[in-house]
Tab-separated table of C-alpha atoms in Angstrom:
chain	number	residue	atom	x	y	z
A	159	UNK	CA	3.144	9.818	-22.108
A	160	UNK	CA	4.429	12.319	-20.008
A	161	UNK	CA	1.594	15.604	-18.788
A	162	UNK	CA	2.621	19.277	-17.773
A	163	UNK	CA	1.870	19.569	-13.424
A	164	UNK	CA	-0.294	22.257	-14.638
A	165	UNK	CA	-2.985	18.960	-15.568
A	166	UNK	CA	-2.850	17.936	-11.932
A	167	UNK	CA	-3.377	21.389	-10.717
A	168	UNK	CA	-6.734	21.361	-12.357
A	169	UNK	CA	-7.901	18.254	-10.538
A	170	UNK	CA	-9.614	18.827	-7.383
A	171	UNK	CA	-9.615	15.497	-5.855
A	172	UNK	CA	-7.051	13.052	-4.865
A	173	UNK	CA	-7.591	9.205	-4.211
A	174	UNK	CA	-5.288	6.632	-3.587
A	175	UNK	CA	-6.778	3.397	-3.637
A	176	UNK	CA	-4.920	0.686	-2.401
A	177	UNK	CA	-5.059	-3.141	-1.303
A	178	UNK	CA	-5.118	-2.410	2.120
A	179	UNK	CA	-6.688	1.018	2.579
A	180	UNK	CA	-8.369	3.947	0.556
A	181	UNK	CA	-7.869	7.246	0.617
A	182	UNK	CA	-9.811	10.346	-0.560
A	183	UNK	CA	-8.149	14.330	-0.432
A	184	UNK	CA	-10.286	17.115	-1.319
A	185	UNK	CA	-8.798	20.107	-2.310
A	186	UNK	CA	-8.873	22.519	-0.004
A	187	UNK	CA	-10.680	20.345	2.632
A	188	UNK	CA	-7.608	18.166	3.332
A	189	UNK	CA	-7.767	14.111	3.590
A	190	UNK	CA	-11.644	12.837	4.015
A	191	UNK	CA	-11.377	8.785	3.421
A	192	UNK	CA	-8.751	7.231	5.073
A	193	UNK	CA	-10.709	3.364	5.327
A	194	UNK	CA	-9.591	-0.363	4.413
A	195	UNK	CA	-10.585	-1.061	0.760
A	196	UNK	CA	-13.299	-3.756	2.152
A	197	UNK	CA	-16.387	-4.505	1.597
A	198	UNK	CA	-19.044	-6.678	2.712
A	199	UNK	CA	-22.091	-7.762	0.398
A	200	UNK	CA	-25.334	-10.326	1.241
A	201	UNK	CA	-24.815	-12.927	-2.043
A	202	UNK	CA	-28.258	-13.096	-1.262
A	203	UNK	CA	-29.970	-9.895	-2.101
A	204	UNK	CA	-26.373	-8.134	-3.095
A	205	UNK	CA	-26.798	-5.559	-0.901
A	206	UNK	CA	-23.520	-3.939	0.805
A	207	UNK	CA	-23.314	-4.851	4.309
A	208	UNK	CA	-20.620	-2.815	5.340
A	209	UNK	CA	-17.744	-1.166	4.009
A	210	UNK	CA	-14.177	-0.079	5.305
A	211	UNK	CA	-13.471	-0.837	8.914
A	212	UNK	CA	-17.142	-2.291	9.252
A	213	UNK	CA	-16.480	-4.673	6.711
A	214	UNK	CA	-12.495	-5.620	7.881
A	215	UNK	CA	-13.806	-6.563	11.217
A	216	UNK	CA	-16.147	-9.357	9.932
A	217	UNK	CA	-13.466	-10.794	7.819
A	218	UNK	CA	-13.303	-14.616	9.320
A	219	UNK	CA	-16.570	-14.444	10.996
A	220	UNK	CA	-19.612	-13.932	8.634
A	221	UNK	CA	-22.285	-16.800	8.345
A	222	UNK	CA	-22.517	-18.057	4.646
A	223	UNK	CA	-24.570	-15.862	2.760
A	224	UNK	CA	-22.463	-12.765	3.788
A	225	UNK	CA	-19.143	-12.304	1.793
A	226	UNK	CA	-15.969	-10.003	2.277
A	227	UNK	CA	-14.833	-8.484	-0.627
A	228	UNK	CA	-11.334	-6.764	-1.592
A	229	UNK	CA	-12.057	-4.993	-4.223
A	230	UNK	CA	-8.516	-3.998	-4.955
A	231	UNK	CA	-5.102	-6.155	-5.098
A	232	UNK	CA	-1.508	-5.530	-5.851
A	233	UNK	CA	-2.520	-1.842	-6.394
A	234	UNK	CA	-4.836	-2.431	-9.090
A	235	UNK	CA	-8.545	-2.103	-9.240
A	236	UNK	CA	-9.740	-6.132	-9.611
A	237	UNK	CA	-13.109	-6.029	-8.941
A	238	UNK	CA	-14.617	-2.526	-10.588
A	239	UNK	CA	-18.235	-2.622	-9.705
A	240	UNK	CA	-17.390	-3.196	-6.290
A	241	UNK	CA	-14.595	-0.352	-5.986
A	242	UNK	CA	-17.248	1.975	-7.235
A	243	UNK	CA	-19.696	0.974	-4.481
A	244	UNK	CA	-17.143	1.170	-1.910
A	245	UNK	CA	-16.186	4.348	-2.682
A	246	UNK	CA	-19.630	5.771	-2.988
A	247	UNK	CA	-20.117	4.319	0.346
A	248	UNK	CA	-16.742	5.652	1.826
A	249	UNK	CA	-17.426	9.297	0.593
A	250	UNK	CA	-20.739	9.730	2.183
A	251	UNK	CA	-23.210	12.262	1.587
A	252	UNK	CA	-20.967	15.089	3.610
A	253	UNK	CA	-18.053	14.306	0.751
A	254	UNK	CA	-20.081	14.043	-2.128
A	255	UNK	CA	-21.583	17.705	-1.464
A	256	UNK	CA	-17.877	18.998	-1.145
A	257	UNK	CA	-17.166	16.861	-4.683
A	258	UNK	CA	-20.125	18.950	-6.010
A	259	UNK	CA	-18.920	22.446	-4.532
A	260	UNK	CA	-17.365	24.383	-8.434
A	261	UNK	CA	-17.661	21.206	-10.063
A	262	UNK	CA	-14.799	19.510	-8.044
A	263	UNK	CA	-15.464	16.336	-9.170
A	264	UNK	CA	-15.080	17.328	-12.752
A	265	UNK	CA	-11.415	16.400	-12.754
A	266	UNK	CA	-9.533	13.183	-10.343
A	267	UNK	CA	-5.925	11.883	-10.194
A	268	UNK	CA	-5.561	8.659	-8.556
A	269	UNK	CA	-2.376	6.865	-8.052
A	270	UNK	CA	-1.349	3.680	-9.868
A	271	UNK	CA	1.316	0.755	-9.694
A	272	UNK	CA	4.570	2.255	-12.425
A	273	UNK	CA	4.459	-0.864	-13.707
A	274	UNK	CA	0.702	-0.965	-14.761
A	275	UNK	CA	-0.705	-2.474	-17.948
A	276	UNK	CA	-3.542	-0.546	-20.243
A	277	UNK	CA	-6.033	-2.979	-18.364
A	278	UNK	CA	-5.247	-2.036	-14.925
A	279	UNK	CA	-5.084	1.731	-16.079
A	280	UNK	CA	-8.612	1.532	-17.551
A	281	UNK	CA	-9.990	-0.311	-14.273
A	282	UNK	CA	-8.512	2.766	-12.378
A	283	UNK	CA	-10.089	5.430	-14.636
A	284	UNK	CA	-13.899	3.247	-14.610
A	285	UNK	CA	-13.864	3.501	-11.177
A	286	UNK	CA	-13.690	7.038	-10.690
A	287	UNK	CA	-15.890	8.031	-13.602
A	288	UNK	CA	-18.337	5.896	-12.240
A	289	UNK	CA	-18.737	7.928	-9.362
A	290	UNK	CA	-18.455	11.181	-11.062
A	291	UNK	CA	-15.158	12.378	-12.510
A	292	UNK	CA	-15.094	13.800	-15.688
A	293	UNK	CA	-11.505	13.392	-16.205
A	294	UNK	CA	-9.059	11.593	-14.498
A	295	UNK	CA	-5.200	11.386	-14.416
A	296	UNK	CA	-3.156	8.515	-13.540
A	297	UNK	CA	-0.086	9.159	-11.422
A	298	UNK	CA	2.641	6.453	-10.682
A	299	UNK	CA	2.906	5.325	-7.202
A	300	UNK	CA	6.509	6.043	-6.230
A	301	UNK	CA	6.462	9.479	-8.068
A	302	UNK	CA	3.479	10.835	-5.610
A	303	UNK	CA	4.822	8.589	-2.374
A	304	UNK	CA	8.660	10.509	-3.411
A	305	UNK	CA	6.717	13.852	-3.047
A	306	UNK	CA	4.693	13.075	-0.216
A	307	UNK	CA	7.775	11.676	1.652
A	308	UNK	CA	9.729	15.524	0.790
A	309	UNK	CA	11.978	13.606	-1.368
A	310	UNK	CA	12.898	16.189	-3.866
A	311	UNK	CA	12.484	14.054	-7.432
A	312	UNK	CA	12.118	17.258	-9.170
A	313	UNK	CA	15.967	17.896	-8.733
A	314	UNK	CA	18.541	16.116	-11.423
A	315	UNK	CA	19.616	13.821	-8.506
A	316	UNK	CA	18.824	10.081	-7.146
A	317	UNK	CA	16.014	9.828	-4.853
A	318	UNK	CA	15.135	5.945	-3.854
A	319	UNK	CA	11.995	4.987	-2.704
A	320	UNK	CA	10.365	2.175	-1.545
A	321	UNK	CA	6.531	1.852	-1.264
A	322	UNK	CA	5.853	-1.105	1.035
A	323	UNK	CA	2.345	-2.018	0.200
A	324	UNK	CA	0.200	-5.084	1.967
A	325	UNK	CA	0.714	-7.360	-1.168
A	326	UNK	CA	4.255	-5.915	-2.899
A	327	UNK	CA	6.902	-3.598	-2.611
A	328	UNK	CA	7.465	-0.914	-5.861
A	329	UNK	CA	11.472	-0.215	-5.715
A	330	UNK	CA	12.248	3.169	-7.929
A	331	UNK	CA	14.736	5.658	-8.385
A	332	UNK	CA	13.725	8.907	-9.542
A	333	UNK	CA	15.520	11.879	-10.832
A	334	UNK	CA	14.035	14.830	-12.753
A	335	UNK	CA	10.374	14.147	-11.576
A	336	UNK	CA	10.959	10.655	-13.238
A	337	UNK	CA	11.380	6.941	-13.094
A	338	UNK	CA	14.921	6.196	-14.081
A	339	UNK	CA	14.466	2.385	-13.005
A	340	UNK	CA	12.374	0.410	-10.904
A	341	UNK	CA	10.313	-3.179	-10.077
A	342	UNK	CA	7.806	-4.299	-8.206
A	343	UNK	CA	8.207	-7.323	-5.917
A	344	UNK	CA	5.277	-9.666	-4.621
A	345	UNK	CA	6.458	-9.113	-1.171
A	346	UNK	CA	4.853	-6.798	1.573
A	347	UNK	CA	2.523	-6.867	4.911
A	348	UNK	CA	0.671	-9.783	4.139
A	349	UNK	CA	3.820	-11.793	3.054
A	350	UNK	CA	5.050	-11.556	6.186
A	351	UNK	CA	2.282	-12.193	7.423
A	352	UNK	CA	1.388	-15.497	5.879
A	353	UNK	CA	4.585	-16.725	6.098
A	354	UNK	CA	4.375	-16.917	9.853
A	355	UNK	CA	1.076	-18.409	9.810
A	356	UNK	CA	2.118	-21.257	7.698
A	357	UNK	CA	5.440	-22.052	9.951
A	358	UNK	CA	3.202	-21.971	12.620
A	359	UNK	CA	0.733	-24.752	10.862
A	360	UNK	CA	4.019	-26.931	9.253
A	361	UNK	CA	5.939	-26.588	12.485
A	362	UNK	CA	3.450	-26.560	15.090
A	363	UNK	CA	0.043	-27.683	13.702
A	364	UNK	CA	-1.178	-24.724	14.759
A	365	UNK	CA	-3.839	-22.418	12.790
A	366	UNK	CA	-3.477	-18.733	13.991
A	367	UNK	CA	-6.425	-16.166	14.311
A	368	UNK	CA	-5.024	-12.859	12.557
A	369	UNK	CA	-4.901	-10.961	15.752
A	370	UNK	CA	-2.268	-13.851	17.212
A	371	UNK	CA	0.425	-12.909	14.740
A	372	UNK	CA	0.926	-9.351	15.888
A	373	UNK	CA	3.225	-10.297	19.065
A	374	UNK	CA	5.042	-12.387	16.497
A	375	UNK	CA	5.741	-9.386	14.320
A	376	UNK	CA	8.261	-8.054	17.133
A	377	UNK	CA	10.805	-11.251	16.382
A	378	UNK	CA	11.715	-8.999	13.453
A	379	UNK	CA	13.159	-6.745	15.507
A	380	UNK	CA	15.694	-9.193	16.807
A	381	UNK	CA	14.979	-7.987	20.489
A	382	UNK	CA	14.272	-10.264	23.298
A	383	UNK	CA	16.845	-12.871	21.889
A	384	UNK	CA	16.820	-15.907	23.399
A	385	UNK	CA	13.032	-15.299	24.855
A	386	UNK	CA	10.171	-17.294	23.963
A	387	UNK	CA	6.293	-15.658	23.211
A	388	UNK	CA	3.455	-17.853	23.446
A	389	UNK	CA	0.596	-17.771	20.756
A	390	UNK	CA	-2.540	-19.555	20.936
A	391	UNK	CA	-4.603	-20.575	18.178
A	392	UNK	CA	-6.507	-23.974	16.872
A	393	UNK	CA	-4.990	-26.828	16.927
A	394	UNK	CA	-5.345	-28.515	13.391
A	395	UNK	CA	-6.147	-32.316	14.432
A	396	UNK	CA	-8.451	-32.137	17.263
A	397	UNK	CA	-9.959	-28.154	16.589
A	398	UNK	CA	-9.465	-27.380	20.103
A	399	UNK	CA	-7.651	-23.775	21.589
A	400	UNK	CA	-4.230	-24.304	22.733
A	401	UNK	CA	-1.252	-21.991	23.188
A	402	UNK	CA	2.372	-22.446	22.650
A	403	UNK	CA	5.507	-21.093	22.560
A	404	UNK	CA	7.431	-19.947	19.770
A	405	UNK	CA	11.431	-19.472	19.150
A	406	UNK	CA	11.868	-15.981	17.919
A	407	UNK	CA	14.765	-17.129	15.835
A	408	UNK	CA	12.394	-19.693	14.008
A	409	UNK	CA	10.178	-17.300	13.202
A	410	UNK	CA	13.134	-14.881	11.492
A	411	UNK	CA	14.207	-17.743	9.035
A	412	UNK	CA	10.346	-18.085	7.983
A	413	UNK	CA	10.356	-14.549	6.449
A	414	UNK	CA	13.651	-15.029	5.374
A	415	UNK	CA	13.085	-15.817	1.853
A	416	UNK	CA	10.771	-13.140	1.046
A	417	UNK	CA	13.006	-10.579	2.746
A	418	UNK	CA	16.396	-11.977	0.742
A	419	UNK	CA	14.097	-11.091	-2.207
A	420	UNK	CA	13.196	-7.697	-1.478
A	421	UNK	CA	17.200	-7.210	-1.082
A	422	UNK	CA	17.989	-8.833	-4.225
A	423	UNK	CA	15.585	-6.441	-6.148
A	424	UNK	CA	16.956	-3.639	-4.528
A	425	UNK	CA	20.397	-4.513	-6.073
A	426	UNK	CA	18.790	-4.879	-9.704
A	427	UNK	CA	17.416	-1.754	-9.864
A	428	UNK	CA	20.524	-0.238	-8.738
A	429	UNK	CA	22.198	-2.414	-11.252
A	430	UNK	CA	19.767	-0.644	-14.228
A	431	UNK	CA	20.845	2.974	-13.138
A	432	UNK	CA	23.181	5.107	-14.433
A	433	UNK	CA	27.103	5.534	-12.174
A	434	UNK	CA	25.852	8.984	-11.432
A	435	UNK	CA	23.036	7.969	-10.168
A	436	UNK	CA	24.102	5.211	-7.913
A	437	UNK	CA	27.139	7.837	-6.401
A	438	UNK	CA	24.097	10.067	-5.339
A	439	UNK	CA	22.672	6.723	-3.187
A	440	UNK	CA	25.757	6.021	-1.396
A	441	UNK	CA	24.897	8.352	1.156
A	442	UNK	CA	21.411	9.409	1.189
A	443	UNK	CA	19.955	5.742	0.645
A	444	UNK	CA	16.615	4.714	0.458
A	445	UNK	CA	12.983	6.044	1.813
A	446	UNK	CA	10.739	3.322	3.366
A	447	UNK	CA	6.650	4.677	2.501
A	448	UNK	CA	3.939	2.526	2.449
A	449	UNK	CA	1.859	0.915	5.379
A	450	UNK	CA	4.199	-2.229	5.462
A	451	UNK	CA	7.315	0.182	5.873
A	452	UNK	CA	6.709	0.133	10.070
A	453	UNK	CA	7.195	-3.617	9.951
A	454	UNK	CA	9.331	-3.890	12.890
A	455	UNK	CA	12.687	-4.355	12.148
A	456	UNK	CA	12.358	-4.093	7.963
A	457	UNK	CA	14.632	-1.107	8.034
A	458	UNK	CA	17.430	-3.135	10.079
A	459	UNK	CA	17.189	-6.132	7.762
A	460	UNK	CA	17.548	-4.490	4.366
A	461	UNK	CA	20.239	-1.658	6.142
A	462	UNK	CA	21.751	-5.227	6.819
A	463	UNK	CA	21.361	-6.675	3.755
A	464	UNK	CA	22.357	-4.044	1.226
A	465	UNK	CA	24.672	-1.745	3.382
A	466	UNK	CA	22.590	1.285	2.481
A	467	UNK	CA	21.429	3.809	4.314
A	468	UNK	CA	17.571	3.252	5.359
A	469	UNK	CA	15.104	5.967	6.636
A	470	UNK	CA	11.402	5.526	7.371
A	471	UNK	CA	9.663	8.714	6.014
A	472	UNK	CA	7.391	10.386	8.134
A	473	UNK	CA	3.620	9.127	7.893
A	474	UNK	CA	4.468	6.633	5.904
A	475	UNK	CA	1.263	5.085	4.913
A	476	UNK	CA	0.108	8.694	3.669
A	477	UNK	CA	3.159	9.048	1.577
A	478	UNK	CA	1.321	8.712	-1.843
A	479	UNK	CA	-1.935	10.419	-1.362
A	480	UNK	CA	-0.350	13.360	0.844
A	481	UNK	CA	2.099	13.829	-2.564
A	482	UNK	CA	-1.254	13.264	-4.973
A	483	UNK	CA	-2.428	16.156	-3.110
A	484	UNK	CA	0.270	18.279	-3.088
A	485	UNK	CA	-0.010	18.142	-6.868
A	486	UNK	CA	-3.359	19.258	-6.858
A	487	UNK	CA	-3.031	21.887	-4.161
A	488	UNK	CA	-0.515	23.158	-6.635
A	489	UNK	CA	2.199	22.819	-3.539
A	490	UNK	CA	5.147	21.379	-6.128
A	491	UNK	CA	7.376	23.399	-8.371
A	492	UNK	CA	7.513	22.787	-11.988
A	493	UNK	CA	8.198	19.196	-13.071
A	494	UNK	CA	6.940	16.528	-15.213
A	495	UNK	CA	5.536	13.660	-13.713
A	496	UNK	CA	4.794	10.320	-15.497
A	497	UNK	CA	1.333	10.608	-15.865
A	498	UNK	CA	-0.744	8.185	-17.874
């Protein structure tokens, strides 16, 4: 069901709650929450240990009785009771007073996969009304990320976007403020991420701390052929540190599949869209938003492997909630959205 921008203007807060991070706007008082959607509880007593980048940082290292929690994956609200105490947490008592300034938290929109089902819907909408809102309205993902990036999806041309998200990618083309086709694939940061890891361990028999992996995000890039970078991590059959050095070029066909994927999607979606449509793209290409879109070298590999243009938008990880907002702040001309 599609909603007038006029029901977004009423809302007075804007959250975008993610797998990797959360995000609260206020209206009026600009962006608030910008934390990872973690959270850290005692299985003991239940009590929250820490939440956001508190709670990322003790990922991998907490005795027993202390557990890290991700409250939200693919996009989607998983874990509901926990969301709501994260974001009670995140907010804090100086956000919560601005939430109670004119009854702002009366009405929330929060951003949501396209592609999500009644349930995942319903876990979005709990978890704000348990922590106030009276009313909340669900906005797709690529629809807010197209605004925030200046795309200009009100018009009747093509816009392409791609939000690159820590767990998948949403593909979508949008033309009068709508979805005229999209998917989602189950590829994004922590794909790529993984997929070293575990050449590393086949290859190697080497088990990498997260903070290892970084200098092997470069061999994207394709610079420094021929060079070697050394990792060190634990070495699976004695448990011992050791370092060694890794082919850049091995590490490029280990994300290969996933990346070949992401390409192939691409072309389906195009496939599902009117000529028109697809005449617009020739030129003006696709917009890379999400956190996972400065992966180095993503742009060059899918410029490669679809002979589009590619652009990076500006901010990228704020795309969504910086559009969310300028719904609410009543910043957009006239359009329907797809609101839920």
């Amino acid at each position: 069901m599609s909603k007038p921008l006029d029901q977004l203007r009423r809302c007075s807060v804007a959250v975008d709650v993610g797998s990797a991070r959360t995000r609260v706007h206020i209206k009026d008082a600009g962006l608030l929450v910008d934390e990872p959607s973690v959270v850290a509880v005692n299985t003991f007593s239940g009590a929250l240990m820490a939440v956001g980048t508190s709670a990322e940082r003790m990922d991998g290292r907490t005795p027993g009785h202390i557990r890290v929690v991700r409250p939200v994956s693919n996009g989607t609200v998983v874990d509901i009771e926990m969301a709501q105490r994260m974001l009670r947490a995140l907010v804090g008592s100086s956000v919560r007073r601005a939430w109670r300034r004119r009854g702002a938290m009366q009405r929330a929109a929060v951003t949501i996969p396209h592609n999500a089902d009644p349930l995942a819907r319903s876990a979005a909408i709990e978890t704000l009304t348990g922590v106030g809102a009276k009313q909340v309205e669900l906005v797709d993902t690529p629809t807010a990320a197209g605004v925030g990036c200046g795309l200009p999806v009100e018009q009747p041309e093509a816009t392409m976007i791609l939000v690159c998200g820590a767990t998948t990618t949403q593909i979508a083309v949008l033309s009068l403020g709508a979805i005229v086709s999209a998917t989602t694939v189950p590829m994004g940061g922590d794909t790529i991420h993984h997929a070293v890891v575990q050449h590393l361990r086949n290859h190697h028999e080497l088990i990498l701390p997260s903070q290892a992996v970084r200098p092997l995000h470069l061999a994207l890039t394709g610079a420094g052929e021929g060079q070697t970078t050394e990792v060190w991590g634990r070495d699976v059959a004695t448990g011992t540190a050791r370092t060694v050095c890794i082919n850049p070029d091995d590490v490029r066909a280990a994300i290969q599949a996933p990346l070949i994927g992401l390409s192939d999607a691409i072309r389906s979606v195009l496939h599902n869209c009117p000529p028109d449509l697809v005449a617009d793209l020739a030129d003006r290409g696709m917009v890379l938003a999400g956190g996972s879109a400065l992966l180095p070298g993503l742009d060059e590999r899918l410029r490669a492997g679809t002979g589009m243009p590619v652009h990076i938008a500006d901010q990228p990880s704020l795309s969504a909630v910086n559009g969310l907002a300028a719904m609410v702040e009543g910043q957009v001309m006239p359009l329907n959205v797809d609101v839920h």
